[in-house]
mmCIF file with all atom_site columns, C-alpha atoms in Angstrom:
data_model
loop_
_atom_site.group_PDB
_atom_site.id
_atom_site.type_symbol
_atom_site.label_atom_id
_atom_site.label_alt_id
_atom_site.label_comp_id
_atom_site.label_asym_id
_atom_site.label_entity_id
_atom_site.label_seq_id
_atom_site.pdbx_PDB_ins_code
_atom_site.Cartn_x
_atom_site.Cartn_y
_atom_site.Cartn_z
_atom_site.occupancy
_atom_site.B_iso_or_equiv
_atom_site.pdbx_formal_charge
_atom_site.auth_seq_id
_atom_site.auth_comp_id
_atom_site.auth_asym_id
_atom_site.auth_atom_id
_atom_site.pdbx_PDB_model_num
ATOM 1   C CA . MET A 1 1   ? 25.459  -48.906 46.650  1.00 50.00 ? 1   MET A CA 1
ATOM 2   C CA . ASP A 1 2   ? 24.605  -51.508 43.749  1.00 55.00 ? 2   ASP A CA 1
ATOM 3   C CA . ARG A 1 3   ? 21.289  -49.783 43.165  1.00 55.00 ? 3   ARG A CA 1
ATOM 4   C CA . LEU A 1 4   ? 22.629  -46.154 42.782  1.00 52.00 ? 4   LEU A CA 1
ATOM 5   C CA . ASP A 1 5   ? 25.388  -47.310 40.335  1.00 53.00 ? 5   ASP A CA 1
ATOM 6   C CA . SER A 1 6   ? 22.785  -48.776 37.840  1.00 53.00 ? 6   SER A CA 1
ATOM 7   C CA . LEU A 1 7   ? 21.171  -46.133 37.584  1.00 51.00 ? 7   LEU A CA 1
ATOM 8   C CA . CYS A 1 8   ? 23.827  -43.639 36.502  1.00 55.00 ? 8   CYS A CA 1
ATOM 9   C CA . PRO A 1 9   ? 24.923  -43.612 33.001  1.00 55.00 ? 9   PRO A CA 1
ATOM 10  C CA . PRO A 1 10  ? 28.218  -45.061 32.179  1.00 58.00 ? 10  PRO A CA 1
ATOM 11  C CA . ALA A 1 11  ? 31.526  -42.929 32.357  1.00 58.00 ? 11  ALA A CA 1
ATOM 12  C CA . GLY A 1 12  ? 31.817  -41.617 28.488  1.00 54.00 ? 12  GLY A CA 1
ATOM 13  C CA . TYR A 1 13  ? 27.603  -40.736 28.056  1.00 60.00 ? 13  TYR A CA 1
ATOM 14  C CA . PRO A 1 14  ? 27.718  -36.897 30.011  1.00 70.00 ? 14  PRO A CA 1
ATOM 15  C CA . ARG A 1 15  ? 30.059  -36.108 26.849  1.00 70.00 ? 15  ARG A CA 1
ATOM 16  C CA . GLN A 1 16  ? 28.410  -37.446 24.249  1.00 74.00 ? 16  GLN A CA 1
ATOM 17  C CA . PHE A 1 17  ? 24.628  -36.912 25.187  1.00 74.00 ? 17  PHE A CA 1
ATOM 18  C CA . VAL A 1 18  ? 26.107  -33.270 26.007  1.00 74.00 ? 18  VAL A CA 1
ATOM 19  C CA . LEU A 1 19  ? 27.701  -33.070 22.040  1.00 78.00 ? 19  LEU A CA 1
ATOM 20  C CA . LEU A 1 20  ? 24.812  -34.967 20.882  1.00 79.00 ? 20  LEU A CA 1
ATOM 21  C CA . CYS A 1 21  ? 22.078  -32.055 22.552  1.00 75.00 ? 21  CYS A CA 1
ATOM 22  C CA . PHE A 1 22  ? 24.341  -29.635 20.791  1.00 79.00 ? 22  PHE A CA 1
ATOM 23  C CA . LEU A 1 23  ? 24.318  -30.900 17.670  1.00 82.00 ? 23  LEU A CA 1
ATOM 24  C CA . ILE A 1 24  ? 20.395  -30.995 17.370  1.00 82.00 ? 24  ILE A CA 1
ATOM 25  C CA . LEU A 1 25  ? 20.247  -27.483 18.880  1.00 79.00 ? 25  LEU A CA 1
ATOM 26  C CA . THR A 1 26  ? 22.310  -26.049 16.150  1.00 82.00 ? 26  THR A CA 1
ATOM 27  C CA . ALA A 1 27  ? 21.012  -27.772 13.399  1.00 77.00 ? 27  ALA A CA 1
ATOM 28  C CA . THR A 1 28  ? 17.876  -27.144 14.554  1.00 74.00 ? 28  THR A CA 1
ATOM 29  C CA . PHE A 1 29  ? 18.972  -22.917 14.681  1.00 74.00 ? 29  PHE A CA 1
ATOM 30  C CA . LEU A 1 30  ? 19.960  -23.450 11.417  1.00 77.00 ? 30  LEU A CA 1
ATOM 31  C CA . MET A 1 31  ? 16.822  -24.862 9.941   1.00 73.00 ? 31  MET A CA 1
ATOM 32  C CA . TYR A 1 32  ? 14.768  -22.700 12.057  1.00 71.00 ? 32  TYR A CA 1
ATOM 33  C CA . PRO A 1 33  ? 14.104  -20.322 8.747   1.00 71.00 ? 33  PRO A CA 1
ATOM 34  C CA . VAL A 1 34  ? 13.346  -23.055 6.489   1.00 70.00 ? 34  VAL A CA 1
ATOM 35  C CA . LEU A 1 35  ? 11.656  -24.737 8.911   1.00 68.00 ? 35  LEU A CA 1
ATOM 36  C CA . LYS A 1 36  ? 9.000   -22.471 10.568  1.00 67.00 ? 36  LYS A CA 1
ATOM 37  C CA . PRO A 1 37  ? 7.597   -21.519 7.321   1.00 65.00 ? 37  PRO A CA 1
ATOM 38  C CA . LEU A 1 38  ? 6.944   -25.293 6.575   1.00 66.00 ? 38  LEU A CA 1
ATOM 39  C CA . SER A 1 39  ? 5.566   -25.767 9.809   1.00 66.00 ? 39  SER A CA 1
ATOM 40  C CA . LEU A 1 40  ? 3.492   -22.697 9.737   1.00 63.00 ? 40  LEU A CA 1
ATOM 41  C CA . GLN A 1 41  ? 2.178   -23.993 6.049   1.00 65.00 ? 41  GLN A CA 1
ATOM 42  C CA . LEU A 1 42  ? 1.254   -27.840 7.882   1.00 68.00 ? 42  LEU A CA 1
ATOM 43  C CA . GLN A 1 43  ? -0.653  -25.833 10.168  1.00 65.00 ? 43  GLN A CA 1
ATOM 44  C CA . ALA A 1 44  ? -2.379  -24.016 8.019   1.00 64.00 ? 44  ALA A CA 1
ATOM 45  C CA . SER A 1 45  ? -3.283  -26.800 5.919   1.00 65.00 ? 45  SER A CA 1
ATOM 46  C CA . VAL A 1 46  ? -4.753  -29.192 9.030   1.00 69.00 ? 46  VAL A CA 1
ATOM 47  C CA . THR A 1 47  ? -6.653  -26.706 11.108  1.00 63.00 ? 47  THR A CA 1
ATOM 48  C CA . GLY A 1 48  ? -8.020  -24.416 7.832   1.00 64.00 ? 48  GLY A CA 1
ATOM 49  C CA . SER A 1 49  ? -6.306  -21.180 9.425   1.00 61.00 ? 49  SER A CA 1
ATOM 50  C CA . TYR A 1 50  ? -4.583  -18.880 7.379   1.00 62.00 ? 50  TYR A CA 1
ATOM 51  C CA . VAL A 1 51  ? -0.879  -17.868 8.479   1.00 69.00 ? 51  VAL A CA 1
ATOM 52  C CA . SER A 1 52  ? -0.482  -14.612 8.761   1.00 68.00 ? 52  SER A CA 1
ATOM 53  C CA . GLY A 1 53  ? 2.436   -12.755 6.029   1.00 76.00 ? 53  GLY A CA 1
ATOM 54  C CA . THR A 1 54  ? 1.571   -15.180 3.394   1.00 83.00 ? 54  THR A CA 1
ATOM 55  C CA . HIS A 1 55  ? -0.021  -12.889 1.334   1.00 89.00 ? 55  HIS A CA 1
ATOM 56  C CA . SER A 1 56  ? 0.668   -9.135  0.968   1.00 93.00 ? 56  SER A CA 1
ATOM 57  C CA . VAL A 1 57  ? -0.309  -5.818  -0.880  1.00 96.00 ? 57  VAL A CA 1
ATOM 58  C CA . VAL A 1 58  ? 2.112   -4.353  -3.027  1.00 97.00 ? 58  VAL A CA 1
ATOM 59  C CA . PHE A 1 59  ? 2.045   -0.748  -3.858  1.00 97.00 ? 59  PHE A CA 1
ATOM 60  C CA . VAL A 1 60  ? 3.187   0.978   -7.083  1.00 97.00 ? 60  VAL A CA 1
ATOM 61  C CA . ASN A 1 61  ? 3.043   4.411   -8.247  1.00 95.00 ? 61  ASN A CA 1
ATOM 62  C CA . CYS A 1 62  ? 2.829   5.330   -12.400 1.00 96.00 ? 62  CYS A CA 1
ATOM 63  C CA . PRO A 1 63  ? 2.716   7.767   -14.668 1.00 95.00 ? 63  PRO A CA 1
ATOM 64  C CA . ASN A 1 64  ? -0.238  7.498   -15.850 1.00 96.00 ? 64  ASN A CA 1
ATOM 65  C CA . GLU A 1 65  ? -3.619  5.241   -16.256 1.00 95.00 ? 65  GLU A CA 1
ATOM 66  C CA . GLN A 1 66  ? -2.118  3.549   -19.688 1.00 97.00 ? 66  GLN A CA 1
ATOM 67  C CA . ILE A 1 67  ? 0.999   2.590   -17.949 1.00 97.00 ? 67  ILE A CA 1
ATOM 68  C CA . ALA A 1 68  ? -0.674  1.378   -14.767 1.00 97.00 ? 68  ALA A CA 1
ATOM 69  C CA . ARG A 1 69  ? -2.755  -0.750  -17.013 1.00 97.00 ? 69  ARG A CA 1
ATOM 70  C CA . ASP A 1 70  ? -0.522  -2.154  -19.197 1.00 97.00 ? 70  ASP A CA 1
ATOM 71  C CA . ILE A 1 71  ? 1.753   -2.793  -15.609 1.00 98.00 ? 71  ILE A CA 1
ATOM 72  C CA . ALA A 1 72  ? -1.075  -4.241  -14.170 1.00 97.00 ? 72  ALA A CA 1
ATOM 73  C CA . ARG A 1 73  ? -2.233  -7.003  -17.103 1.00 98.00 ? 73  ARG A CA 1
ATOM 74  C CA . ALA A 1 74  ? 1.119   -8.240  -17.889 1.00 97.00 ? 74  ALA A CA 1
ATOM 75  C CA . ILE A 1 75  ? 1.618   -9.031  -13.898 1.00 97.00 ? 75  ILE A CA 1
ATOM 76  C CA . LEU A 1 76  ? -1.580  -10.751 -14.256 1.00 96.00 ? 76  LEU A CA 1
ATOM 77  C CA . ASP A 1 77  ? -0.232  -12.348 -17.300 1.00 95.00 ? 77  ASP A CA 1
ATOM 78  C CA . LYS A 1 78  ? 2.961   -13.302 -15.647 1.00 95.00 ? 78  LYS A CA 1
ATOM 79  C CA . LYS A 1 79  ? 0.702   -15.263 -12.691 1.00 95.00 ? 79  LYS A CA 1
ATOM 80  C CA . LEU A 1 80  ? 3.132   -12.208 -10.568 1.00 96.00 ? 80  LEU A CA 1
ATOM 81  C CA . ALA A 1 81  ? -0.210  -11.305 -8.930  1.00 96.00 ? 81  ALA A CA 1
ATOM 82  C CA . ALA A 1 82  ? -4.040  -12.340 -8.853  1.00 95.00 ? 82  ALA A CA 1
ATOM 83  C CA . SER A 1 83  ? -5.422  -9.103  -8.436  1.00 96.00 ? 83  SER A CA 1
ATOM 84  C CA . VAL A 1 84  ? -4.919  -5.168  -9.314  1.00 97.00 ? 84  VAL A CA 1
ATOM 85  C CA . ASN A 1 85  ? -6.642  -1.930  -7.967  1.00 97.00 ? 85  ASN A CA 1
ATOM 86  C CA . ILE A 1 86  ? -5.858  1.111   -10.228 1.00 97.00 ? 86  ILE A CA 1
ATOM 87  C CA . LEU A 1 87  ? -7.115  4.049   -8.374  1.00 96.00 ? 87  LEU A CA 1
ATOM 88  C CA . PRO A 1 88  ? -6.905  7.350   -10.341 1.00 91.00 ? 88  PRO A CA 1
ATOM 89  C CA . LYS A 1 89  ? -5.334  10.851  -9.481  1.00 90.00 ? 89  LYS A CA 1
ATOM 90  C CA . ALA A 1 90  ? -3.407  10.317  -6.460  1.00 90.00 ? 90  ALA A CA 1
ATOM 91  C CA . SER A 1 91  ? -1.135  13.565  -5.422  1.00 92.00 ? 91  SER A CA 1
ATOM 92  C CA . SER A 1 92  ? 2.065   13.042  -4.856  1.00 91.00 ? 92  SER A CA 1
ATOM 93  C CA . LEU A 1 93  ? 4.586   15.233  -3.206  1.00 93.00 ? 93  LEU A CA 1
ATOM 94  C CA . TYR A 1 94  ? 8.262   14.152  -2.861  1.00 91.00 ? 94  TYR A CA 1
ATOM 95  C CA . PHE A 1 95  ? 11.904  14.981  -2.565  1.00 92.00 ? 95  PHE A CA 1
ATOM 96  C CA . TRP A 1 96  ? 13.545  14.191  -6.589  1.00 88.00 ? 96  TRP A CA 1
ATOM 97  C CA . GLN A 1 97  ? 17.005  15.418  -7.198  1.00 91.00 ? 97  GLN A CA 1
ATOM 98  C CA . GLY A 1 98  ? 17.315  18.094  -3.921  1.00 94.00 ? 98  GLY A CA 1
ATOM 99  C CA . GLU A 1 99  ? 14.243  19.585  -4.957  1.00 95.00 ? 99  GLU A CA 1
ATOM 100 C CA . ILE A 1 100 ? 10.328  18.928  -4.261  1.00 96.00 ? 100 ILE A CA 1
ATOM 101 C CA . GLU A 1 101 ? 8.275   17.910  -6.447  1.00 92.00 ? 101 GLU A CA 1
ATOM 102 C CA . GLU A 1 102 ? 4.622   17.367  -7.242  1.00 95.00 ? 102 GLU A CA 1
ATOM 103 C CA . THR A 1 103 ? 2.875   15.426  -9.690  1.00 93.00 ? 103 THR A CA 1
ATOM 104 C CA . THR A 1 104 ? -0.521  13.073  -9.660  1.00 95.00 ? 104 THR A CA 1
ATOM 105 C CA . GLU A 1 105 ? -0.127  9.636   -10.293 1.00 96.00 ? 105 GLU A CA 1
ATOM 106 C CA . ILE A 1 106 ? -1.719  6.521   -10.766 1.00 97.00 ? 106 ILE A CA 1
ATOM 107 C CA . LEU A 1 107 ? -1.875  3.992   -7.949  1.00 97.00 ? 107 LEU A CA 1
ATOM 108 C CA . LEU A 1 108 ? -1.270  0.094   -8.283  1.00 97.00 ? 108 LEU A CA 1
ATOM 109 C CA . LEU A 1 109 ? -2.477  -1.936  -5.132  1.00 97.00 ? 109 LEU A CA 1
ATOM 110 C CA . ILE A 1 110 ? -1.012  -5.843  -6.193  1.00 98.00 ? 110 ILE A CA 1
ATOM 111 C CA . LYS A 1 111 ? -2.733  -8.737  -3.954  1.00 97.00 ? 111 LYS A CA 1
ATOM 112 C CA . THR A 1 112 ? -0.108  -11.380 -4.671  1.00 95.00 ? 112 THR A CA 1
ATOM 113 C CA . LYS A 1 113 ? 1.529   -14.042 -2.624  1.00 91.00 ? 113 LYS A CA 1
ATOM 114 C CA . THR A 1 114 ? 4.437   -12.572 -0.031  1.00 91.00 ? 114 THR A CA 1
ATOM 115 C CA . SER A 1 115 ? 7.260   -15.227 -1.659  1.00 90.00 ? 115 SER A CA 1
ATOM 116 C CA . LYS A 1 116 ? 6.458   -13.846 -5.411  1.00 93.00 ? 116 LYS A CA 1
ATOM 117 C CA . ILE A 1 117 ? 7.374   -10.143 -4.110  1.00 95.00 ? 117 ILE A CA 1
ATOM 118 C CA . PRO A 1 118 ? 11.254  -10.078 -5.205  1.00 95.00 ? 118 PRO A CA 1
ATOM 119 C CA . GLY A 1 119 ? 10.293  -11.404 -8.642  1.00 96.00 ? 119 GLY A CA 1
ATOM 120 C CA . LEU A 1 120 ? 7.589   -8.663  -8.487  1.00 97.00 ? 120 LEU A CA 1
ATOM 121 C CA . SER A 1 121 ? 9.849   -6.213  -8.180  1.00 96.00 ? 121 SER A CA 1
ATOM 122 C CA . ARG A 1 122 ? 12.366  -7.204  -10.392 1.00 96.00 ? 122 ARG A CA 1
ATOM 123 C CA . TYR A 1 123 ? 10.229  -7.367  -13.085 1.00 97.00 ? 123 TYR A CA 1
ATOM 124 C CA . ILE A 1 124 ? 8.480   -3.896  -12.145 1.00 97.00 ? 124 ILE A CA 1
ATOM 125 C CA . ARG A 1 125 ? 11.723  -2.108  -12.518 1.00 96.00 ? 125 ARG A CA 1
ATOM 126 C CA . LEU A 1 126 ? 12.355  -3.827  -15.649 1.00 96.00 ? 126 LEU A CA 1
ATOM 127 C CA . VAL A 1 127 ? 8.786   -1.954  -17.613 1.00 97.00 ? 127 VAL A CA 1
ATOM 128 C CA . HIS A 1 128 ? 8.345   0.779   -15.031 1.00 97.00 ? 128 HIS A CA 1
ATOM 129 C CA . PRO A 1 129 ? 9.548   4.320   -17.071 1.00 96.00 ? 129 PRO A CA 1
ATOM 130 C CA . PHE A 1 130 ? 10.812  5.981   -13.365 1.00 93.00 ? 130 PHE A CA 1
ATOM 131 C CA . GLU A 1 131 ? 14.272  5.868   -12.859 1.00 91.00 ? 131 GLU A CA 1
ATOM 132 C CA . THR A 1 132 ? 13.045  4.576   -9.427  1.00 90.00 ? 132 THR A CA 1
ATOM 133 C CA . PRO A 1 133 ? 9.366   3.566   -8.918  1.00 93.00 ? 133 PRO A CA 1
ATOM 134 C CA . GLU A 1 134 ? 7.879   3.033   -5.861  1.00 93.00 ? 134 GLU A CA 1
ATOM 135 C CA . VAL A 1 135 ? 7.509   -0.419  -4.894  1.00 96.00 ? 135 VAL A CA 1
ATOM 136 C CA . PHE A 1 136 ? 7.051   -1.394  -2.067  1.00 95.00 ? 136 PHE A CA 1
ATOM 137 C CA . SER A 1 137 ? 4.219   -3.787  0.590   1.00 95.00 ? 137 SER A CA 1
ATOM 138 C CA . LEU A 1 138 ? 2.895   -4.617  3.547   1.00 94.00 ? 138 LEU A CA 1
ATOM 139 C CA . PRO A 1 139 ? 1.997   -8.064  4.610   1.00 91.00 ? 139 PRO A CA 1
ATOM 140 C CA . MET A 1 140 ? -1.841  -8.979  4.966   1.00 89.00 ? 140 MET A CA 1
ATOM 141 C CA . ASP A 1 141 ? -2.677  -10.199 8.724   1.00 83.00 ? 141 ASP A CA 1
ATOM 142 C CA . GLN A 1 142 ? -5.900  -11.204 8.695   1.00 82.00 ? 142 GLN A CA 1
ATOM 143 C CA . GLY A 1 143 ? -8.113  -11.777 5.653   1.00 83.00 ? 143 GLY A CA 1
ATOM 144 C CA . ASP A 1 144 ? -11.549 -13.501 4.252   1.00 85.00 ? 144 ASP A CA 1
ATOM 145 C CA . VAL A 1 145 ? -10.525 -17.264 4.257   1.00 82.00 ? 145 VAL A CA 1
ATOM 146 C CA . HIS A 1 146 ? -12.551 -17.416 0.483   1.00 85.00 ? 146 HIS A CA 1
ATOM 147 C CA . TYR A 1 147 ? -10.997 -14.172 -0.443  1.00 89.00 ? 147 TYR A CA 1
ATOM 148 C CA . LEU A 1 148 ? -7.170  -15.904 0.288   1.00 86.00 ? 148 LEU A CA 1
ATOM 149 C CA . LYS A 1 149 ? -8.085  -19.217 -1.739  1.00 85.00 ? 149 LYS A CA 1
ATOM 150 C CA . TRP A 1 150 ? -9.438  -17.427 -4.513  1.00 90.00 ? 150 TRP A CA 1
ATOM 151 C CA . LEU A 1 151 ? -5.787  -15.799 -4.695  1.00 89.00 ? 151 LEU A CA 1
ATOM 152 C CA . GLU A 1 152 ? -4.425  -18.439 -4.104  1.00 85.00 ? 152 GLU A CA 1
ATOM 153 C CA . GLU A 1 153 ? -6.317  -19.653 -7.104  1.00 88.00 ? 153 GLU A CA 1
ATOM 154 C CA . GLY A 1 154 ? -5.353  -16.872 -9.668  1.00 88.00 ? 154 GLY A CA 1
ATOM 155 C CA . MET A 1 155 ? -1.741  -17.393 -9.294  1.00 87.00 ? 155 MET A CA 1
ATOM 156 C CA . LYS A 1 156 ? -1.368  -21.016 -10.113 1.00 83.00 ? 156 LYS A CA 1
ATOM 157 C CA . GLU A 1 157 ? 0.338   -21.658 -13.327 1.00 74.00 ? 157 GLU A CA 1
ATOM 158 C CA . ASN A 1 158 ? -1.344  -23.581 -15.617 1.00 61.00 ? 158 ASN A CA 1
#
């Protein structure tokens, strides 16, 4: 029986152990939003792999080519994106104030880091002539590693 007693923890041990486990699990749960991106970045740097969703393509419609060029140049100057494609003459049909509108717009395809999208959206709302500019994004799932590194380099601050 002495041998069996030596294998059992002291009387207060289980309660302390349960409390410690609860605290560790709670801290892990609360820190998950912070820890996940950090662990993915660490994995990517160690393995050389791409973390899906690190970069995004943002779509913005503009009323004409000059405004599109001005916005594209400004967001590149501010390092909010690494590349912008200007696609001419997109036909747009949409509801506005209860009516169906039809117009020709210029589409910007903006390639950026997903983390820069909130700042990019705020800036576009400031400079865009539309009352409610179209700004939405899609995360990049895959991509050429060399291109994605080039994107990173294009957004580095001097």
